[in-house]
C-alpha cells in the first residue's frame, strides 16, 4: 500500500472516531429536541461538565475509572432532570427562541460554576484507556479513538433499536409527533420530557468523558457542541439516523480539511457546509419539514 | 395622577412623546446626558462611552430580533465589519471621520443583506444558527484576508480627529459617541411610527398574513437585516475609534450573545428595552467588581473569582429574566409608570 | 379622544378616492396536492359590486379556492382573472396592491399590536415612505402618517363602530370584535374586491347581524365586490347576490340563492338525499341558531 493512501486511511479512521463522538453528542441534541422541541445548547456545557465530573471522581476522589465513568454519566443525567423540571418545564409553550436562550444562559452558568470549582486552566484526565496503538491492517489507529468509535456506535444502535421496539421509545415518538394527542392517549408526556432530558444529558456527559480522555478537559471544550449542533442541523433536528450519518460525515470532512487544508480551515469548512446544506435542505437531510397552516 | 390627555390633532396623537410627564422626563434625561461628562471621572466616562456604543448595537439587534422576529447570533460579526471598514478607511484612505463611520455602517449593511438571504428559506432557530455560521466564516476571513484586515494582529487606528481637533480623551470622545447614539435611537423610534416599522412587526407576528396585506416578505426581512447591520456597523466603527485597535478577536461569538442577552433583559420589541438592556448588561459586571472588592476582606481570592462569577451572573440574568420577566426591564419601567399615574390613589 | 377641530377636507364620499369595484373570475382551476385533487376544474365568477358566496360541506375545497385566489397556492392549471388581468402567477403582495384584500378563517391579526396599528397595516402597499424618510420622520413620512391616521379614524373606525377599542392590543378583544378589526384592516387596504373567509364563524346572533349589516354597507357605500366563504346559511341566503356550491372540489351548482336552494344536487351534497324540502327545513333550522 502506498504511503499516501495509508496516510489517507489513517486520517479517515481518526475522522470517523471523532465523528462518532460528534454523533453521540448530536444524539443528545436530537433526544431532547424530539421530546420537548427544545434546542438545548447547554448540551455543550453538560458535555464539558461530564469531563470535569470524571476528573473529580477519578483524580479528586481517586475512584477507579470504572466507578467514575458511570457516576459522571449519572451526574449528567441528574443535572438534565433538574434543569428540565426547574427551568424548562416552566417555559413550556413559550417561543422556542426564548427557550433556546434559556439554555444559552444555563450554559454560561455551568461554565462559570466549573471555573469557580476547578479553575480555568485545562486539565488532562487520568488514563483509563490503554495507549497501545491499534492496527487495522497496516493503518494505525489510536486506541482511545477506536474505543470512542465503538462506544458511540453501540450507544446509537441501542437507541435506534429502543426507539423502534421499546414502549418508552414509541411514547417518545408519539410525543414528538403531537404532544396533545400523545397526552390524551394516556402517554405520560411530562414523564417523557424528563426521561428525554435525563437520557440526553447523560449521553452528553458520557461523550464528554470520552472526549476528555482523548484531548483533555477545559471549560471551553463546549465549543465541540457547536460542531455537534451543525451535525443535527444538517442531519435533521429530529432524526437519530441523521445524527449518526451526519456525525460520521462531519468527522471525516473535518479531519480531511484540517490535514489537507490546515487546522484553521476546520471551522470555515464546517460552517460553510452548514450554510450550503441549509439552503438546499432547510430542514435537514433526514428531518421532517413542518407545514405551516394558514 | 393623570386622568387622560386631550389632543387636538392627529399629529399630536402621532407624536413620539404624547404626555406632558413623558416630555418632562425626556428633558431631564437629555439634560443629564449633557451634564454627565462634567460629573464623571475618567473611568466612568469610559463606561458611559462603552454603554453608548452598546446601546447603538443593541438597538439595531432589537429592530431585527425584537421587532422583526429574526434571531441573529451573528450581530458581533457586523460590528466587526464596521470596525474593520472604519479602521481601513482611516489608515489607508485618510477620509474624514464621519464618512468612515457611515461607510462602516453601509458596508456592514451590505454584509447583513448577504447573511440575511437564508431567511428566505429558514426561520427561527435555523436562522439563528445560520447567522452563527456566517459569523465564523467572517472571522476566518478577518484572519486570512490579511491584505485588508492586517491578519491576526489587526489594524491600529489613529486617534479620532474632527476638523483637526484630536479627540483622544474619553471626555472628548463622549461628545461624539453620545450624540450619534442619540440620533440612532431616535431614528429607530421614528421607524416604528411609519409603515416600515409596522411591516416589521407584522412579519414577526404572522408572516404569512403580512404577505396578504401587501408586504413583500423577502424585501422587508432583508431590509431589517440591513438596518440592524447598519446599526452594528456604526457601533463597530465607534468601537474602533474608541479602543483604537481592531483584531479578529475583538468581536467574538460571546459579544453576539451579550447583545442578544441585552435585549432579552431590556425587553424585546421596545426601543427603551434595547437602551435599558445595554446599560444594565454593560454596567452589571462593573457592579460585580465593586461587590467582589467589597467582600475581598472576607473571601481570600475574591479577585480571581471575579471572572467566573461574572460568567455565572451573566447566565443567571438571561435565565432569570426569561422565566420571571420575559418582557424585560421595559415592562418593569412600564409598571413603575402605571403605578405613578394612579398615585396616590392606588397604593 | 383625538378629533380634528376643523371639519376635515378629507371627509368625502368613499367613491372619490376608492377605485371602482373589481370583477373576479376563476377559470377552470385545478389544484393538486401530490396525488390528491383538492380542486378540479372550478369555474365561477364574482360580478363587480356584488356579493358572491361560496358554500359547500366541510372539505369541499372552499378555503383552497380562496388560497388560490389570494396567491398562497398556485393552481396546477387554470387561471384567476382580476378585472380581466391574469393574476394567477402574481405573489400575494402584488395582488394586494391590485386591490385584493382578504380575511382569514382563524383570525390573522397581529396580536402584539394595537387595533389602530393593525388597521394601519392594511394601507402598507399604498404608502410610499422610504427608509431614510422613516428614520428622520421627515416631511413626507409625517404627512403620510397623519393622512392615514385621519382616514382610518374618520372613515373606518367610525364606520365599524370600534372607536372605543382603538388603542387596545387585539389579543384582549372578544372574538367578534377581532373579526371586525380584521374587516377594518381589510378596508384600510382600499380594496376593490374583498375575500371574507367565514366572516361570522363562531359569532352569536347579535354579532352575526352586525357583521351582515357591515358587509352590506361595504358593498353599497364603499362599492367593493365581496366574495365570501360561509357556513351560516341564513346569512348566505340573506345577503348574497350569487351563490356557488362546491363539493369534493367541484362546482355542483351556481346561481341566485333561491335557485341554489332548490337544486336537488345541493341538497344531496349536504344531506345525502335529493329532497329539497328537507334541505329547506335544515337551512331554516341553521338560520335560527
Coordinates of C-alpha atoms in Angstrom, one line a residue, chain B residues 5-11 13-14 183-188 190-217 220 223 226-227 230-231, chain C residues 1-5 72 91-93 96 100 102 104 106-113 116-117 120-122 124-125 127-131 134-137 141-143 145-146 148-150 153-154 185 189:
Chain B
X5 CA -54.7 63.5 27.8
X6 CA -56.7 65.7 25.4
X7 CA -55.3 66.1 22.0
X8 CA -56.4 68.5 19.3
X9 CA -55.0 67.0 16.2
X10 CA -54.0 63.6 14.8
X11 CA -50.4 65.0 14.5
X13 CA -51.6 61.9 18.8
X14 CA -49.0 60.5 16.4
X183 CA -29.6 60.1 16.8
X184 CA -29.5 56.3 16.1
X185 CA -32.0 55.6 18.9
X186 CA -34.3 58.4 17.7
X187 CA -34.1 57.1 14.2
X188 CA -35.2 53.6 15.4
X190 CA -39.2 57.0 14.3
X191 CA -39.0 53.9 12.1
X192 CA -41.8 52.4 14.2
X193 CA -44.1 55.3 13.6
X194 CA -44.2 54.5 9.9
X195 CA -45.2 51.8 7.6
X196 CA -41.8 50.2 7.6
X197 CA -41.7 49.6 11.3
X198 CA -45.3 48.3 11.2
X199 CA -44.4 45.9 8.4
X200 CA -41.5 44.5 10.6
X201 CA -43.9 43.8 13.5
X202 CA -46.3 42.2 11.1
X203 CA -43.6 39.9 9.9
X204 CA -42.8 39.0 13.4
X205 CA -46.3 38.3 14.5
X206 CA -47.6 36.4 11.5
X207 CA -45.5 36.4 8.4
X208 CA -48.0 34.7 6.1
X209 CA -50.8 37.1 6.6
X210 CA -48.3 40.0 6.3
X211 CA -48.0 39.0 2.6
X212 CA -51.7 39.4 2.0
X213 CA -51.5 42.9 3.3
X214 CA -49.1 43.8 0.5
X215 CA -45.8 43.3 2.5
X216 CA -43.2 41.6 0.4
X217 CA -41.6 39.3 2.9
X220 CA -38.6 43.5 4.3
X223 CA -34.3 45.4 4.9
X226 CA -29.6 45.6 6.6
X227 CA -30.8 48.2 9.1
X230 CA -26.1 49.3 9.7
X231 CA -26.5 49.9 13.4
Chain C
X1 CA -60.1 61.4 22.2
X2 CA -58.4 62.8 19.2
X3 CA -60.7 64.7 16.8
X4 CA -59.7 67.4 14.5
X5 CA -61.1 70.8 15.5
X72 CA -50.9 31.1 -1.3
X91 CA -47.3 36.9 -5.5
X92 CA -49.8 37.8 -2.7
X93 CA -48.3 41.3 -2.0
X96 CA -52.9 43.2 -2.6
X100 CA -57.5 42.3 -3.4
X102 CA -58.9 39.1 2.4
X104 CA -58.9 34.6 7.4
X106 CA -59.0 31.7 12.0
X107 CA -58.3 35.4 12.6
X108 CA -54.9 36.5 11.4
X109 CA -54.5 39.8 13.3
X110 CA -51.1 40.9 14.7
X111 CA -51.6 40.1 18.4
X112 CA -48.8 42.2 19.7
X113 CA -50.1 45.4 18.1
X116 CA -55.1 51.1 15.4
X117 CA -51.8 49.7 14.2
X120 CA -53.0 51.0 9.6
X121 CA -51.0 48.0 8.3
X122 CA -53.7 47.5 5.7
X124 CA -49.0 49.4 3.7
X125 CA -48.9 48.7 0.0
X127 CA -47.8 54.1 1.1
X128 CA -44.6 55.5 -0.1
X129 CA -42.4 56.4 2.9
X130 CA -38.9 55.2 2.3
X131 CA -36.3 54.2 4.8
X134 CA -38.8 57.0 8.1
X135 CA -35.6 57.3 10.0
X136 CA -35.9 61.0 10.4
X137 CA -39.7 61.0 10.3
X141 CA -43.4 60.4 6.2
X142 CA -45.1 62.6 8.8
X143 CA -47.7 63.8 6.3
X145 CA -48.9 59.0 8.6
X146 CA -51.1 61.9 9.5
X148 CA -53.5 57.7 7.1
X149 CA -54.5 58.3 10.7
X150 CA -57.2 60.7 9.6
X153 CA -60.2 57.3 12.2
X154 CA -62.8 59.1 10.2
X185 CA -57.8 46.2 8.3
X189 CA -56.3 48.3 2.0

